[in-house]
Amino acid sequence: MNHADIERLATSWVVDAADRPADPRVQQVVLRLLGDLCKAIEDLDITPTEFWHGVSYMAAAGAAGELGLLAAGLGLERFLDIRADEAEQKAGLEGGTPRTIEGPLYVAGAPESVGFARLDDGTEAERGEVLFMQGTVFDEDGRPVPGAKVEVWHANLLGNYSFFDQTQSPFNLRRTVVTDEHGRYQFRSIIPVGYGCPPDGTTQQLLDLLGRHGQRPAHIHFFVSSPGHRKLTTQINIDGDEYLWDDFAFASRPGLVPPVQRIDDPADIDAKRLNKPFASIDFDFHLYRDTDAAPTTLVDRPRATA
Ligand code: MBD
Ligand code: FE
């Protein structure tokens, strides 16, 4: 079959088959995806067995709750970011903190505090490196934004996230810090370890067939939001990680790798009431003001709520 034949078939199945009002957007998208899939089956001579293996794979990935992970690993989530960047650039927005992917491991409902929060429950503070991270949320004009929400979440020393890892305490390494009257936030936590896809999971199964690892470099996630501003979804990476520029989710970006200062002055250690050197990261967030010139940055997607 040629592509025109296939398009006629897809049209007959999606458009002509409708005998009652249809959702035009769903019809449009299904027509396109169905036609493109059939073209791939034709062009690549995909066998029935290969086709049903694909169906089984998607069913297994869904049952395992790994479709979000798969979207990240295939680059699809990064692709949505590239498109959002392009739309903002076209709208003349520049100078904001770069976005990068949310990933599948956010959990809504984390405890909220003003100015400061400790993220870790203390169980790994001895074994890990204590981290203080702080900065200011700025608006497009360079003015501090008091009352901005800085939602932060990251992995533990095993690269695991609380909630998905039920051995961790509720909301471990997850908090919402509201910026103080100077637009500042600070948190204490531990330097996380990079995430790796479950080795026996469906995502890693496909990555193996593609000759790829499923590792992310150590990173910390953020949502930064404030009324009147575009919500920012981003991450920072911990400099020096072996996977820094080899992320299986393609989310590392210049501008999101702040220097990590190692603080070992006894006076500084004392002031934090610690008994060992610690790490410190300064990082400011720059938000764009709300605009209709670019698509919204509010994304409705499956998210856990604890
Ligand atoms: C993560 O921690 C993550 O950030 C992404 C994008 C995918 C899997 C695990
Ligand atoms: Fe992550």
Short mmCIF file of C-alpha atoms and ligand atoms in Angstrom, two decimals:
data_model
loop_
_atom_site.label_atom_id
_atom_site.label_comp_id
_atom_site.label_asym_id
_atom_site.label_seq_id
_atom_site.Cartn_x
_atom_site.Cartn_y
_atom_site.Cartn_z
CA MET A 1 0.00 0.00 0.00
CA ASN A 2 1.14 3.55 -0.56
CA HIS A 3 0.67 6.33 1.98
CA ALA A 4 -2.33 7.81 0.20
CA ASP A 5 -4.10 4.44 0.37
CA ILE A 6 -3.35 4.26 4.09
CA GLU A 7 -4.62 7.79 4.69
CA ARG A 8 -7.87 6.90 2.93
CA LEU A 9 -8.26 3.85 5.14
CA ALA A 10 -7.54 5.79 8.32
CA THR A 11 -10.04 8.46 7.27
CA SER A 12 -12.68 5.81 6.67
CA TRP A 13 -12.11 4.32 10.14
CA VAL A 14 -11.97 7.61 12.05
CA VAL A 15 -13.97 10.21 10.14
CA ASP A 16 -16.38 8.35 7.86
CA ALA A 17 -17.24 5.80 10.54
CA ALA A 18 -18.56 8.50 12.88
CA ASP A 19 -22.36 8.42 12.89
CA ARG A 20 -22.82 10.78 15.86
CA PRO A 21 -21.13 13.97 17.06
CA ALA A 22 -17.43 13.41 17.69
CA ASP A 23 -14.82 15.37 19.65
CA PRO A 24 -13.07 17.12 16.76
CA ARG A 25 -9.69 17.36 18.51
CA VAL A 26 -9.68 13.68 19.45
CA GLN A 27 -10.77 12.78 15.93
CA GLN A 28 -7.97 14.90 14.45
CA VAL A 29 -5.27 13.44 16.69
CA VAL A 30 -6.42 9.82 16.36
CA LEU A 31 -6.67 10.15 12.59
CA ARG A 32 -3.09 11.36 12.42
CA LEU A 33 -1.59 8.88 14.89
CA LEU A 34 -3.48 5.92 13.44
CA GLY A 35 -2.43 6.84 9.91
CA ASP A 36 1.20 7.33 10.98
CA LEU A 37 1.21 4.00 12.82
CA CYS A 38 -0.21 2.17 9.82
CA LYS A 39 2.42 3.79 7.60
CA ALA A 40 5.13 2.58 9.96
CA ILE A 41 3.67 -0.95 9.91
CA GLU A 42 3.67 -0.86 6.12
CA ASP A 43 7.08 0.77 5.59
CA LEU A 44 8.87 -1.35 8.20
CA ASP A 45 6.88 -4.48 7.41
CA ILE A 46 6.02 -4.88 11.07
CA THR A 47 4.80 -8.46 11.57
CA PRO A 48 1.61 -9.31 13.45
CA THR A 49 3.72 -10.87 16.18
CA GLU A 50 5.80 -7.69 16.47
CA PHE A 51 2.62 -5.63 16.57
CA TRP A 52 1.11 -7.67 19.41
CA HIS A 53 4.40 -7.63 21.27
CA GLY A 54 4.16 -3.85 21.13
CA VAL A 55 0.60 -3.96 22.49
CA SER A 56 1.71 -6.27 25.32
CA TYR A 57 4.63 -3.99 26.06
CA MET A 58 2.44 -0.90 26.44
CA ALA A 59 -0.02 -2.86 28.61
CA ALA A 60 2.81 -4.04 30.86
CA ALA A 61 4.33 -0.54 31.07
CA GLY A 62 0.93 0.84 32.04
CA ALA A 63 0.28 -1.87 34.60
CA ALA A 64 3.70 -1.18 36.12
CA GLY A 65 3.01 2.55 36.28
CA GLU A 66 6.03 3.16 34.06
CA LEU A 67 4.48 5.11 31.18
CA GLY A 68 5.72 8.41 32.61
CA LEU A 69 9.18 6.95 32.96
CA LEU A 70 9.01 5.68 29.39
CA ALA A 71 8.00 9.12 28.10
CA ALA A 72 11.04 10.60 29.84
CA GLY A 73 13.41 7.91 28.59
CA LEU A 74 12.26 8.14 24.98
CA GLY A 75 12.88 11.90 24.97
CA LEU A 76 9.19 12.74 24.57
CA GLU A 77 9.06 14.81 27.76
CA ARG A 78 12.17 16.68 26.64
CA PHE A 79 10.50 17.24 23.27
CA LEU A 80 7.57 18.98 24.95
CA ASP A 81 10.09 21.27 26.69
CA ILE A 82 11.85 22.08 23.43
CA ARG A 83 8.49 23.09 21.97
CA ALA A 84 7.65 25.21 25.03
CA ASP A 85 11.04 26.94 24.75
CA GLU A 86 10.43 27.63 21.09
CA ALA A 87 6.99 29.11 21.80
CA GLU A 88 8.43 31.38 24.50
CA GLN A 89 11.25 32.48 22.24
CA LYS A 90 8.73 33.35 19.52
CA ALA A 91 6.78 35.36 22.10
CA GLY A 92 9.94 37.32 22.91
CA LEU A 93 10.43 35.84 26.37
CA GLU A 94 14.07 35.59 27.35
CA GLY A 95 16.23 35.71 30.43
CA GLY A 96 14.14 33.39 32.59
CA THR A 97 15.53 30.34 34.36
CA PRO A 98 15.64 27.46 31.85
CA ARG A 99 12.88 24.90 32.22
CA THR A 100 13.49 21.22 32.30
CA ILE A 101 11.25 18.21 32.65
CA GLU A 102 9.06 17.46 35.66
CA GLY A 103 9.54 13.71 35.48
CA PRO A 104 7.04 11.20 36.87
CA LEU A 105 7.87 11.39 40.59
CA TYR A 106 6.27 14.58 41.93
CA VAL A 107 3.82 14.13 44.80
CA ALA A 108 1.34 16.88 45.69
CA GLY A 109 0.62 17.87 49.26
CA ALA A 110 4.10 18.31 50.75
CA PRO A 111 4.41 20.32 53.99
CA GLU A 112 4.69 24.06 53.47
CA SER A 113 6.73 26.63 55.39
CA VAL A 114 7.89 30.23 54.91
CA GLY A 115 11.53 31.06 54.16
CA PHE A 116 13.14 27.80 55.25
CA ALA A 117 12.51 24.07 55.42
CA ARG A 118 14.48 21.00 56.26
CA LEU A 119 13.68 18.38 53.61
CA ASP A 120 15.34 15.27 55.01
CA ASP A 121 14.04 13.25 57.96
CA GLY A 122 17.55 12.84 59.35
CA THR A 123 17.94 9.13 58.63
CA GLU A 124 20.69 9.71 56.04
CA ALA A 125 22.25 12.93 57.36
CA GLU A 126 25.19 11.09 58.94
CA ARG A 127 26.02 8.95 55.91
CA GLY A 128 25.29 11.64 53.33
CA GLU A 129 26.57 15.12 52.67
CA VAL A 130 24.46 17.85 54.26
CA LEU A 131 23.28 20.41 51.73
CA PHE A 132 22.09 23.97 52.21
CA MET A 133 20.56 25.50 49.11
CA GLN A 134 19.32 29.08 48.96
CA GLY A 135 18.48 31.93 46.66
CA THR A 136 15.94 34.51 45.56
CA VAL A 137 12.94 34.28 43.27
CA PHE A 138 12.99 37.25 40.88
CA ASP A 139 10.38 38.60 38.47
CA GLU A 140 11.04 39.68 34.88
CA ASP A 141 12.09 43.16 36.03
CA GLY A 142 14.63 41.78 38.47
CA ARG A 143 12.50 42.47 41.55
CA PRO A 144 12.35 39.86 44.31
CA VAL A 145 9.05 37.99 44.56
CA PRO A 146 7.90 37.48 48.17
CA GLY A 147 5.32 34.77 48.75
CA ALA A 148 6.41 32.66 45.76
CA LYS A 149 6.00 28.90 46.14
CA VAL A 150 9.19 26.89 45.72
CA GLU A 151 8.18 23.22 45.57
CA VAL A 152 11.23 21.01 45.82
CA TRP A 153 11.68 17.24 45.63
CA HIS A 154 14.63 14.91 45.17
CA ALA A 155 15.94 11.38 45.69
CA ASN A 156 17.70 9.91 48.72
CA LEU A 157 21.13 8.29 48.93
CA LEU A 158 19.81 5.25 47.06
CA GLY A 159 18.39 7.36 44.23
CA ASN A 160 14.84 6.64 45.44
CA TYR A 161 11.92 9.03 45.96
CA SER A 162 9.64 8.93 49.00
CA PHE A 163 6.06 7.74 48.36
CA PHE A 164 7.21 5.58 45.43
CA ASP A 165 9.73 4.13 47.88
CA GLN A 166 7.49 3.20 50.81
CA THR A 167 10.47 2.56 53.08
CA GLN A 168 10.97 6.33 53.40
CA SER A 169 8.97 8.52 55.79
CA PRO A 170 6.02 10.44 54.31
CA PHE A 171 7.20 13.45 52.25
CA ASN A 172 10.84 12.76 52.99
CA LEU A 173 12.87 15.06 50.69
CA ARG A 174 9.71 16.89 49.56
CA ARG A 175 8.69 20.35 50.75
CA THR A 176 7.11 23.62 49.68
CA VAL A 177 9.07 26.71 50.76
CA VAL A 178 7.27 30.04 50.41
CA THR A 179 9.72 32.89 49.78
CA ASP A 180 10.09 35.42 52.59
CA GLU A 181 9.56 39.20 52.39
CA HIS A 182 12.83 39.50 50.43
CA GLY A 183 11.83 36.82 47.94
CA ARG A 184 14.31 34.40 49.50
CA TYR A 185 14.09 30.67 50.08
CA GLN A 186 16.47 28.28 51.79
CA PHE A 187 16.41 24.60 52.61
CA ARG A 188 18.55 22.07 54.37
CA SER A 189 18.73 18.58 52.92
CA ILE A 190 21.26 16.01 51.77
CA ILE A 191 23.03 15.82 48.40
CA PRO A 192 20.96 13.31 46.45
CA VAL A 193 22.17 10.38 44.37
CA GLY A 194 21.11 9.91 40.76
CA TYR A 195 18.04 7.84 39.91
CA GLY A 196 18.23 4.62 37.95
CA CYS A 197 15.28 2.97 36.20
CA PRO A 198 14.08 -0.17 37.98
CA PRO A 199 16.44 -2.80 36.49
CA ASP A 200 13.64 -5.34 36.02
CA GLY A 201 11.07 -2.80 34.84
CA THR A 202 9.49 -2.27 31.45
CA THR A 203 11.41 0.94 30.72
CA GLN A 204 14.79 -0.65 31.31
CA GLN A 205 13.65 -3.64 29.26
CA LEU A 206 13.24 -1.39 26.22
CA LEU A 207 16.37 0.64 27.00
CA ASP A 208 18.35 -2.62 27.01
CA LEU A 209 17.06 -3.42 23.53
CA LEU A 210 18.08 0.07 22.45
CA GLY A 211 21.56 -0.35 23.93
CA ARG A 212 21.02 2.37 26.57
CA HIS A 213 21.47 2.83 30.30
CA GLY A 214 18.62 4.14 32.42
CA GLN A 215 20.55 6.46 34.74
CA ARG A 216 19.93 10.06 35.65
CA PRO A 217 22.60 12.31 37.15
CA ALA A 218 21.94 13.54 40.70
CA HIS A 219 19.37 16.35 40.52
CA ILE A 220 16.82 18.38 42.49
CA HIS A 221 13.37 19.19 41.08
CA PHE A 222 11.50 22.47 41.41
CA PHE A 223 8.15 24.02 40.66
CA VAL A 224 8.36 27.78 41.20
CA SER A 225 5.07 29.63 41.06
CA SER A 226 3.52 32.92 42.05
CA PRO A 227 0.28 34.65 41.02
CA GLY A 228 0.89 36.84 37.99
CA HIS A 229 3.85 34.75 36.81
CA ARG A 230 4.36 31.78 34.55
CA LYS A 231 4.92 28.62 36.53
CA LEU A 232 8.49 27.34 36.18
CA THR A 233 9.23 23.61 36.13
CA THR A 234 12.92 22.89 36.39
CA GLN A 235 15.75 20.99 38.05
CA ILE A 236 19.31 21.65 39.07
CA ASN A 237 22.02 19.06 38.64
CA ILE A 238 24.74 18.30 41.14
CA ASP A 239 28.01 19.19 39.41
CA GLY A 240 30.58 16.42 39.03
CA ASP A 241 28.13 13.53 38.56
CA GLU A 242 29.38 10.97 36.03
CA TYR A 243 26.03 11.11 34.24
CA LEU A 244 25.81 14.93 34.24
CA TRP A 245 25.74 15.13 30.43
CA ASP A 246 24.54 11.55 29.88
CA ASP A 247 21.03 11.70 31.37
CA PHE A 248 18.70 8.94 30.14
CA ALA A 249 15.90 11.56 30.24
CA PHE A 250 17.89 14.22 28.33
CA ALA A 251 17.07 16.87 30.94
CA SER A 252 20.50 18.39 31.74
CA ARG A 253 20.87 21.95 30.52
CA PRO A 254 23.50 24.68 30.69
CA GLY A 255 22.33 27.17 33.29
CA LEU A 256 21.05 24.44 35.60
CA VAL A 257 24.38 23.23 36.99
CA PRO A 258 25.25 25.63 39.82
CA PRO A 259 28.60 25.39 41.58
CA VAL A 260 28.59 23.32 44.77
CA GLN A 261 30.62 25.03 47.47
CA ARG A 262 32.21 22.80 50.08
CA ILE A 263 32.13 24.62 53.43
CA ASP A 264 34.67 23.40 55.98
CA ASP A 265 35.34 26.50 58.08
CA PRO A 266 34.67 25.44 61.71
CA ALA A 267 32.84 28.72 62.38
CA ASP A 268 30.46 28.05 59.45
CA ILE A 269 29.97 24.45 60.56
CA ASP A 270 29.22 25.65 64.10
CA ALA A 271 26.78 28.27 62.85
CA LYS A 272 24.76 25.48 61.17
CA ARG A 273 25.05 23.33 64.32
CA LEU A 274 26.74 20.59 62.30
CA ASN A 275 29.70 18.38 63.17
CA LYS A 276 31.19 18.05 59.69
CA PRO A 277 31.73 20.06 56.50
CA PHE A 278 28.68 20.63 54.32
CA ALA A 279 27.74 21.59 50.77
CA SER A 280 26.15 24.88 49.80
CA ILE A 281 24.41 25.83 46.54
CA ASP A 282 23.24 29.34 45.65
CA PHE A 283 20.61 29.42 42.96
CA ASP A 284 18.14 32.15 41.99
CA PHE A 285 14.98 31.59 40.00
CA HIS A 286 13.84 34.10 37.36
CA LEU A 287 10.14 33.94 36.45
CA TYR A 288 8.33 35.40 33.45
CA ARG A 289 5.23 37.44 34.09
CA ASP A 290 1.95 35.94 32.93
CA THR A 291 1.31 36.40 29.23
CA ASP A 292 -1.12 35.19 26.61
CA ALA A 293 1.60 35.39 23.96
CA ALA A 294 2.89 31.89 24.83
CA PRO A 295 1.00 28.71 25.78
CA THR A 296 0.36 28.17 29.47
CA THR A 297 3.06 26.40 31.47
CA LEU A 298 0.41 24.78 33.68
CA VAL A 299 0.38 21.10 32.76
CA ASP A 300 -2.35 18.64 33.69
CA ARG A 301 -0.76 15.20 33.94
CA PRO A 302 -1.06 12.13 36.17
CA ARG A 303 0.44 13.01 39.54
CA ALA A 304 0.37 11.29 42.88
CA THR A 305 -1.18 12.98 45.91
CA ALA A 306 -0.23 11.75 49.36
C1 MBD B 1 13.46 10.80 37.93
O1 MBD B 1 13.88 11.15 39.15
C2 MBD B 1 13.27 11.77 37.06
O2 MBD B 1 13.53 13.01 37.46
C3 MBD B 1 12.85 11.48 35.77
C4 MBD B 1 12.70 12.56 34.76
C5 MBD B 1 12.59 10.20 35.40
C6 MBD B 1 12.77 9.22 36.31
C7 MBD B 1 13.20 9.51 37.59
FE FE B 2 13.99 13.08 39.50
#
